[in-house]
Amino acid sequence: DAGVIQSPRHEVTEMGQEVTLRCKPISGHDYLFWYRQTMMRGLELLIYFNNNVPIDDSGMPEDRFSAKMPNASFSTLKIQPSEPRDSAVYFCASSLDGRGTDTQYFGPGTRLTVL
Amino acid sequence: ILNVEQSPQSLHVQEGDSTNFTCSFPSSNFYALHWYRWETAKSPEALFVMTLNGDEKKKGRISATLNTKEGYSYLYIKGSQPEDSATYLCAPSGSARQLTFGSGTQLTVLP
């Protein structure tokens, strides 16, 4: 299996622009998670999906952030409009099921820089 | 969201030294404790998942113990090697089943 795939790996954009991050989970995994990693806050959960349905988006910082999962093999995280404080590494992870004992497998991350 | 603390924040050891770090978490509503290893410019990789009080897991030179009653876990590395240099994250899960990651312990093993 190719593992969790994220694109792009790096994104540099200007303040006010729309940014879309993409994720393909491991085939057969029912849960997909979006995390953000910053120096100040560490690795924090933004939102997660079960069978393509958003279950908890309480970690999404603001209305500028939105996430979708139109099918089992694709998810997007969109920021519109982007701001410099959104600069971070965004990780996508997937797991077979949502039990607290289940391992989450992380993608390589997207490093976002908003100028 | 659980309050997770890891100590120390960073650690420098000489090659061959053994080392350990701590993860503290709320003991109430505990479900499982995950340890991840995170190398620079890579993504976190799972090391262990533990659920039972007194659990001990081992993978090569790395081992971990769990105390759910007092809310802590220790990670041990025996005979550290430069390739062990990474950030080690712990992540307990509570009744909500989501993982809450600690800020990690950054280990540097000097040759």
PDB file of C-alpha atoms in Angstrom:
ATOM      1  CA  ASP A   1       0.000   0.000   0.000  1.00  0.00           C
ATOM      2  CA  ALA A   2       1.228   3.498  -0.815  1.00  0.00           C
ATOM      3  CA  GLY A   3       0.270   4.879   2.571  1.00  0.00           C
ATOM      4  CA  VAL A   4      -1.507   8.168   3.113  1.00  0.00           C
ATOM      5  CA  ILE A   5      -0.876  10.542   0.233  1.00  0.00           C
ATOM      6  CA  GLN A   6      -0.983  14.313   0.582  1.00  0.00           C
ATOM      7  CA  SER A   7      -0.590  17.046  -1.976  1.00  0.00           C
ATOM      8  CA  PRO A   8       0.947  19.455  -2.441  1.00  0.00           C
ATOM      9  CA  ARG A   9       3.968  18.845  -0.220  1.00  0.00           C
ATOM     10  CA  HIS A  10       4.746  22.555  -0.110  1.00  0.00           C
ATOM     11  CA  GLU A  11       2.502  25.516  -0.749  1.00  0.00           C
ATOM     12  CA  VAL A  12       3.479  29.164  -0.707  1.00  0.00           C
ATOM     13  CA  THR A  13       0.710  31.663  -1.172  1.00  0.00           C
ATOM     14  CA  GLU A  14      -0.154  35.244  -0.448  1.00  0.00           C
ATOM     15  CA  MET A  15      -2.499  36.447   2.211  1.00  0.00           C
ATOM     16  CA  GLY A  16      -6.088  36.433   1.048  1.00  0.00           C
ATOM     17  CA  GLN A  17      -5.685  33.612  -1.427  1.00  0.00           C
ATOM     18  CA  GLU A  18      -7.616  30.356  -1.262  1.00  0.00           C
ATOM     19  CA  VAL A  19      -5.602  27.269  -0.379  1.00  0.00           C
ATOM     20  CA  THR A  20      -6.719  23.673  -0.909  1.00  0.00           C
ATOM     21  CA  LEU A  21      -4.883  20.766   0.633  1.00  0.00           C
ATOM     22  CA  ARG A  22      -5.589  17.229  -0.517  1.00  0.00           C
ATOM     23  CA  CYS A  23      -5.436  13.821   1.086  1.00  0.00           C
ATOM     24  CA  LYS A  24      -5.894  10.243  -0.053  1.00  0.00           C
ATOM     25  CA  PRO A  25      -6.232   7.852   2.895  1.00  0.00           C
ATOM     26  CA  ILE A  26      -5.101   4.254   2.981  1.00  0.00           C
ATOM     27  CA  SER A  27      -7.584   2.081   1.126  1.00  0.00           C
ATOM     28  CA  GLY A  28     -10.052   0.434   3.485  1.00  0.00           C
ATOM     29  CA  HIS A  29      -9.554   2.896   6.312  1.00  0.00           C
ATOM     30  CA  ASP A  30     -12.846   4.260   7.576  1.00  0.00           C
ATOM     31  CA  TYR A  31     -11.466   7.205   9.555  1.00  0.00           C
ATOM     32  CA  LEU A  32      -9.634  10.247   8.284  1.00  0.00           C
ATOM     33  CA  PHE A  33      -8.081  12.950  10.441  1.00  0.00           C
ATOM     34  CA  TRP A  34      -6.708  16.401   9.649  1.00  0.00           C
ATOM     35  CA  TYR A  35      -4.042  17.795  11.998  1.00  0.00           C
ATOM     36  CA  ARG A  36      -2.086  21.030  12.107  1.00  0.00           C
ATOM     37  CA  GLN A  37       1.400  21.270  13.543  1.00  0.00           C
ATOM     38  CA  THR A  38       2.792  24.562  14.798  1.00  0.00           C
ATOM     39  CA  MET A  39       5.613  25.447  17.153  1.00  0.00           C
ATOM     40  CA  MET A  40       3.218  27.080  19.591  1.00  0.00           C
ATOM     41  CA  ARG A  41       0.455  24.478  19.730  1.00  0.00           C
ATOM     42  CA  GLY A  42       2.155  21.269  18.635  1.00  0.00           C
ATOM     43  CA  LEU A  43       0.086  18.695  16.779  1.00  0.00           C
ATOM     44  CA  GLU A  44      -3.595  19.538  17.080  1.00  0.00           C
ATOM     45  CA  LEU A  45      -6.619  17.787  15.635  1.00  0.00           C
ATOM     46  CA  LEU A  46      -8.715  19.953  13.328  1.00  0.00           C
ATOM     47  CA  ILE A  47     -11.446  17.602  12.148  1.00  0.00           C
ATOM     48  CA  TYR A  48     -12.081  13.931  11.564  1.00  0.00           C
ATOM     49  CA  PHE A  49     -14.385  11.893   9.343  1.00  0.00           C
ATOM     50  CA  ASN A  50     -15.961   8.465   9.665  1.00  0.00           C
ATOM     51  CA  ASN A  51     -17.131   6.880   6.430  1.00  0.00           C
ATOM     52  CA  ASN A  52     -16.884  10.260   4.698  1.00  0.00           C
ATOM     53  CA  VAL A  53     -19.054  12.003   7.308  1.00  0.00           C
ATOM     54  CA  PRO A  54     -17.540  14.762   9.495  1.00  0.00           C
ATOM     55  CA  ILE A  55     -17.814  13.667  13.107  1.00  0.00           C
ATOM     56  CA  ASP A  56     -16.055  16.386  15.072  1.00  0.00           C
ATOM     57  CA  ASP A  57     -14.888  19.702  13.678  1.00  0.00           C
ATOM     58  CA  SER A  58     -14.451  21.440  17.013  1.00  0.00           C
ATOM     59  CA  GLY A  59     -10.753  21.861  16.314  1.00  0.00           C
ATOM     60  CA  MET A  60     -11.290  23.889  13.153  1.00  0.00           C
ATOM     61  CA  PRO A  61      -9.980  27.321  14.111  1.00  0.00           C
ATOM     62  CA  GLU A  62     -12.372  29.560  12.203  1.00  0.00           C
ATOM     63  CA  ASP A  63     -14.978  29.729   9.490  1.00  0.00           C
ATOM     64  CA  ARG A  64     -12.172  30.310   7.036  1.00  0.00           C
ATOM     65  CA  PHE A  65     -11.371  26.631   7.360  1.00  0.00           C
ATOM     66  CA  SER A  66     -13.532  23.951   5.771  1.00  0.00           C
ATOM     67  CA  ALA A  67     -13.045  20.261   5.058  1.00  0.00           C
ATOM     68  CA  LYS A  68     -14.847  17.794   2.854  1.00  0.00           C
ATOM     69  CA  MET A  69     -14.673  14.118   2.074  1.00  0.00           C
ATOM     70  CA  PRO A  70     -16.712  13.485  -1.074  1.00  0.00           C
ATOM     71  CA  ASN A  71     -15.737   9.814  -1.206  1.00  0.00           C
ATOM     72  CA  ALA A  72     -13.753   7.204   0.685  1.00  0.00           C
ATOM     73  CA  SER A  73     -10.522   7.924  -1.149  1.00  0.00           C
ATOM     74  CA  PHE A  74     -10.317  11.710  -1.108  1.00  0.00           C
ATOM     75  CA  SER A  75     -10.526  14.601   1.305  1.00  0.00           C
ATOM     76  CA  THR A  76      -9.769  18.309   1.087  1.00  0.00           C
ATOM     77  CA  LEU A  77      -8.971  20.988   3.622  1.00  0.00           C
ATOM     78  CA  LYS A  78      -9.638  24.470   2.341  1.00  0.00           C
ATOM     79  CA  ILE A  79      -8.612  27.815   3.789  1.00  0.00           C
ATOM     80  CA  GLN A  80     -10.315  30.863   2.357  1.00  0.00           C
ATOM     81  CA  PRO A  81      -9.040  33.518   2.733  1.00  0.00           C
ATOM     82  CA  SER A  82      -5.634  32.468   3.994  1.00  0.00           C
ATOM     83  CA  GLU A  83      -3.709  34.503   6.587  1.00  0.00           C
ATOM     84  CA  PRO A  84      -0.041  34.456   7.643  1.00  0.00           C
ATOM     85  CA  ARG A  85      -0.975  32.818  10.971  1.00  0.00           C
ATOM     86  CA  ASP A  86      -2.229  29.806   9.022  1.00  0.00           C
ATOM     87  CA  SER A  87       1.369  28.963   8.135  1.00  0.00           C
ATOM     88  CA  ALA A  88       1.988  25.478   9.507  1.00  0.00           C
ATOM     89  CA  VAL A  89       2.425  21.858   8.492  1.00  0.00           C
ATOM     90  CA  TYR A  90      -0.898  20.165   7.859  1.00  0.00           C
ATOM     91  CA  PHE A  91      -1.047  16.393   8.272  1.00  0.00           C
ATOM     92  CA  CYS A  92      -3.672  13.960   7.161  1.00  0.00           C
ATOM     93  CA  ALA A  93      -3.945  10.586   8.893  1.00  0.00           C
ATOM     94  CA  SER A  94      -6.174   7.582   8.494  1.00  0.00           C
ATOM     95  CA  SER A  95      -7.086   4.581  10.606  1.00  0.00           C
ATOM     96  CA  LEU A  96      -8.928   1.367  10.073  1.00  0.00           C
ATOM     97  CA  ASP A  97     -11.569   2.236  12.638  1.00  0.00           C
ATOM     98  CA  GLY A  98     -12.131   4.860  15.279  1.00  0.00           C
ATOM     99  CA  ARG A  99     -11.341   2.853  18.350  1.00  0.00           C
ATOM    100  CA  GLY A 100      -8.910   4.621  20.642  1.00  0.00           C
ATOM    101  CA  THR A 101      -6.563   1.640  20.276  1.00  0.00           C
ATOM    102  CA  ASP A 102      -6.317   1.891  16.516  1.00  0.00           C
ATOM    103  CA  THR A 103      -3.099   3.204  14.985  1.00  0.00           C
ATOM    104  CA  GLN A 104      -3.327   6.327  12.924  1.00  0.00           C
ATOM    105  CA  TYR A 105      -1.101   6.403   9.854  1.00  0.00           C
ATOM    106  CA  PHE A 106       0.149   9.822   8.897  1.00  0.00           C
ATOM    107  CA  GLY A 107       0.818  11.280   5.490  1.00  0.00           C
ATOM    108  CA  PRO A 108       3.989  13.262   4.709  1.00  0.00           C
ATOM    109  CA  GLY A 109       2.288  16.569   5.441  1.00  0.00           C
ATOM    110  CA  THR A 110       1.818  19.805   3.512  1.00  0.00           C
ATOM    111  CA  ARG A 111       3.996  22.713   4.570  1.00  0.00           C
ATOM    112  CA  LEU A 112       1.944  25.869   4.053  1.00  0.00           C
ATOM    113  CA  THR A 113       3.491  29.301   4.025  1.00  0.00           C
ATOM    114  CA  VAL A 114       1.207  32.313   3.779  1.00  0.00           C
ATOM    115  CA  LEU A 115       3.057  35.540   3.016  1.00  0.00           C
TER     116      LEU A 115
ATOM    117  CA  ILE B   1      -9.256  17.586  24.834  1.00  0.00           C
ATOM    118  CA  LEU B   2      -6.957  15.982  27.408  1.00  0.00           C
ATOM    119  CA  ASN B   3      -4.148  17.741  29.254  1.00  0.00           C
ATOM    120  CA  VAL B   4      -1.000  15.873  28.217  1.00  0.00           C
ATOM    121  CA  GLU B   5       2.451  16.704  29.502  1.00  0.00           C
ATOM    122  CA  GLN B   6       5.741  15.280  28.336  1.00  0.00           C
ATOM    123  CA  SER B   7       9.091  15.724  29.994  1.00  0.00           C
ATOM    124  CA  PRO B   8      11.752  16.636  29.394  1.00  0.00           C
ATOM    125  CA  GLN B   9      11.106  18.862  26.380  1.00  0.00           C
ATOM    126  CA  SER B  10      14.489  18.016  24.956  1.00  0.00           C
ATOM    127  CA  LEU B  11      17.326  15.704  25.772  1.00  0.00           C
ATOM    128  CA  HIS B  12      20.878  15.274  24.533  1.00  0.00           C
ATOM    129  CA  VAL B  13      22.634  11.988  25.243  1.00  0.00           C
ATOM    130  CA  GLN B  14      25.796  10.287  24.125  1.00  0.00           C
ATOM    131  CA  GLU B  15      25.699   7.266  21.862  1.00  0.00           C
ATOM    132  CA  GLY B  16      25.375   4.163  24.015  1.00  0.00           C
ATOM    133  CA  ASP B  17      23.591   5.910  26.879  1.00  0.00           C
ATOM    134  CA  SER B  18      20.219   4.667  28.006  1.00  0.00           C
ATOM    135  CA  THR B  19      17.478   7.222  28.468  1.00  0.00           C
ATOM    136  CA  ASN B  20      13.852   7.581  29.402  1.00  0.00           C
ATOM    137  CA  PHE B  21      11.103  10.158  29.212  1.00  0.00           C
ATOM    138  CA  THR B  22       7.703  10.650  30.743  1.00  0.00           C
ATOM    139  CA  CYS B  23       4.178  11.225  29.529  1.00  0.00           C
ATOM    140  CA  SER B  24       1.533  12.374  32.024  1.00  0.00           C
ATOM    141  CA  PHE B  25      -2.179  12.366  31.287  1.00  0.00           C
ATOM    142  CA  PRO B  26      -5.505  12.445  33.130  1.00  0.00           C
ATOM    143  CA  SER B  27      -6.252   9.038  34.617  1.00  0.00           C
ATOM    144  CA  SER B  28     -10.021   9.501  34.381  1.00  0.00           C
ATOM    145  CA  ASN B  29     -11.761   8.422  31.166  1.00  0.00           C
ATOM    146  CA  PHE B  30      -8.582   6.762  29.963  1.00  0.00           C
ATOM    147  CA  TYR B  31      -8.931   4.465  26.965  1.00  0.00           C
ATOM    148  CA  ALA B  32      -5.500   3.959  25.383  1.00  0.00           C
ATOM    149  CA  LEU B  33      -2.036   5.472  25.187  1.00  0.00           C
ATOM    150  CA  HIS B  34      -0.098   5.765  21.937  1.00  0.00           C
ATOM    151  CA  TRP B  35       3.597   6.490  21.455  1.00  0.00           C
ATOM    152  CA  TYR B  36       4.810   7.899  18.157  1.00  0.00           C
ATOM    153  CA  ARG B  37       8.281   8.550  16.821  1.00  0.00           C
ATOM    154  CA  TRP B  38       8.692  11.641  14.651  1.00  0.00           C
ATOM    155  CA  GLU B  39      11.873  12.243  12.705  1.00  0.00           C
ATOM    156  CA  THR B  40      12.612  15.670  11.290  1.00  0.00           C
ATOM    157  CA  ALA B  41      11.038  16.264   7.856  1.00  0.00           C
ATOM    158  CA  LYS B  42       9.077  13.023   8.095  1.00  0.00           C
ATOM    159  CA  SER B  43       5.663  12.096   9.448  1.00  0.00           C
ATOM    160  CA  PRO B  44       4.915  10.565  12.864  1.00  0.00           C
ATOM    161  CA  GLU B  45       5.201   6.784  12.995  1.00  0.00           C
ATOM    162  CA  ALA B  46       3.454   4.617  15.550  1.00  0.00           C
ATOM    163  CA  LEU B  47       5.605   2.810  18.099  1.00  0.00           C
ATOM    164  CA  PHE B  48       3.193   1.360  20.652  1.00  0.00           C
ATOM    165  CA  VAL B  49      -0.434   1.281  21.715  1.00  0.00           C
ATOM    166  CA  MET B  50      -1.128   0.364  25.323  1.00  0.00           C
ATOM    167  CA  THR B  51      -4.390   0.007  27.157  1.00  0.00           C
ATOM    168  CA  LEU B  52      -3.978  -1.967  30.378  1.00  0.00           C
ATOM    169  CA  ASN B  53      -2.522  -0.774  33.648  1.00  0.00           C
ATOM    170  CA  GLY B  54       0.898  -2.328  34.024  1.00  0.00           C
ATOM    171  CA  ASP B  55       1.213  -2.917  30.282  1.00  0.00           C
ATOM    172  CA  GLU B  56       4.743  -3.115  28.970  1.00  0.00           C
ATOM    173  CA  LYS B  57       5.635  -3.098  25.290  1.00  0.00           C
ATOM    174  CA  LYS B  58       8.997  -3.571  23.612  1.00  0.00           C
ATOM    175  CA  LYS B  59      10.347  -3.038  20.125  1.00  0.00           C
ATOM    176  CA  GLY B  60      14.055  -3.660  19.805  1.00  0.00           C
ATOM    177  CA  ARG B  61      15.871  -1.302  22.168  1.00  0.00           C
ATOM    178  CA  ILE B  62      12.748   0.744  22.861  1.00  0.00           C
ATOM    179  CA  SER B  63      10.232  -0.164  25.541  1.00  0.00           C
ATOM    180  CA  ALA B  64       7.318   1.530  27.250  1.00  0.00           C
ATOM    181  CA  THR B  65       5.332   1.066  30.445  1.00  0.00           C
ATOM    182  CA  LEU B  66       1.901   2.282  31.420  1.00  0.00           C
ATOM    183  CA  ASN B  67       0.309   3.265  34.727  1.00  0.00           C
ATOM    184  CA  THR B  68      -3.325   4.163  34.136  1.00  0.00           C
ATOM    185  CA  LYS B  69      -4.174   4.634  37.810  1.00  0.00           C
ATOM    186  CA  GLU B  70      -1.731   7.477  38.293  1.00  0.00           C
ATOM    187  CA  GLY B  71      -1.795   8.626  34.679  1.00  0.00           C
ATOM    188  CA  TYR B  72       1.719   8.233  33.323  1.00  0.00           C
ATOM    189  CA  SER B  73       3.770   6.284  30.832  1.00  0.00           C
ATOM    190  CA  TYR B  74       7.523   5.928  30.476  1.00  0.00           C
ATOM    191  CA  LEU B  75       9.437   5.372  27.270  1.00  0.00           C
ATOM    192  CA  TYR B  76      12.888   3.813  27.582  1.00  0.00           C
ATOM    193  CA  ILE B  77      15.653   3.589  25.012  1.00  0.00           C
ATOM    194  CA  LYS B  78      18.508   1.260  25.825  1.00  0.00           C
ATOM    195  CA  GLY B  79      21.905   1.969  24.301  1.00  0.00           C
ATOM    196  CA  SER B  80      20.840   5.021  22.289  1.00  0.00           C
ATOM    197  CA  GLN B  81      22.081   5.312  18.725  1.00  0.00           C
ATOM    198  CA  PRO B  82      22.245   8.422  16.494  1.00  0.00           C
ATOM    199  CA  GLU B  83      19.365   7.016  14.424  1.00  0.00           C
ATOM    200  CA  ASP B  84      17.171   7.202  17.537  1.00  0.00           C
ATOM    201  CA  SER B  85      17.308  10.990  17.294  1.00  0.00           C
ATOM    202  CA  ALA B  86      13.714  12.120  16.859  1.00  0.00           C
ATOM    203  CA  THR B  87      10.816  13.647  18.700  1.00  0.00           C
ATOM    204  CA  TYR B  88       8.833  11.136  20.720  1.00  0.00           C
ATOM    205  CA  LEU B  89       5.154  11.934  21.082  1.00  0.00           C
ATOM    206  CA  CYS B  90       2.638  10.387  23.392  1.00  0.00           C
ATOM    207  CA  ALA B  91      -1.087  10.558  22.709  1.00  0.00           C
ATOM    208  CA  PRO B  92      -3.703   9.301  25.127  1.00  0.00           C
ATOM    209  CA  SER B  93      -7.250   8.743  24.015  1.00  0.00           C
ATOM    210  CA  GLY B  94     -10.213   9.219  26.288  1.00  0.00           C
ATOM    211  CA  SER B  95     -13.859   8.398  26.002  1.00  0.00           C
ATOM    212  CA  ALA B  96     -14.087  10.423  22.776  1.00  0.00           C
ATOM    213  CA  ARG B  97     -11.597   8.023  21.174  1.00  0.00           C
ATOM    214  CA  GLN B  98      -9.640  10.897  19.670  1.00  0.00           C
ATOM    215  CA  LEU B  99      -5.913  11.222  20.261  1.00  0.00           C
ATOM    216  CA  THR B 100      -4.535  14.246  22.065  1.00  0.00           C
ATOM    217  CA  PHE B 101      -0.850  14.630  21.330  1.00  0.00           C
ATOM    218  CA  GLY B 102       1.662  15.914  23.843  1.00  0.00           C
ATOM    219  CA  SER B 103       4.281  18.423  22.784  1.00  0.00           C
ATOM    220  CA  GLY B 104       6.885  15.680  22.629  1.00  0.00           C
ATOM    221  CA  THR B 105      10.390  15.002  23.875  1.00  0.00           C
ATOM    222  CA  GLN B 106      13.076  15.888  21.361  1.00  0.00           C
ATOM    223  CA  LEU B 107      15.932  13.409  21.657  1.00  0.00           C
ATOM    224  CA  THR B 108      19.362  14.036  20.170  1.00  0.00           C
ATOM    225  CA  VAL B 109      21.898  11.231  20.335  1.00  0.00           C
ATOM    226  CA  LEU B 110      25.428  12.475  19.857  1.00  0.00           C
ATOM    227  CA  PRO B 111      27.959  10.147  18.199  1.00  0.00           C
TER     228      PRO B 111
END
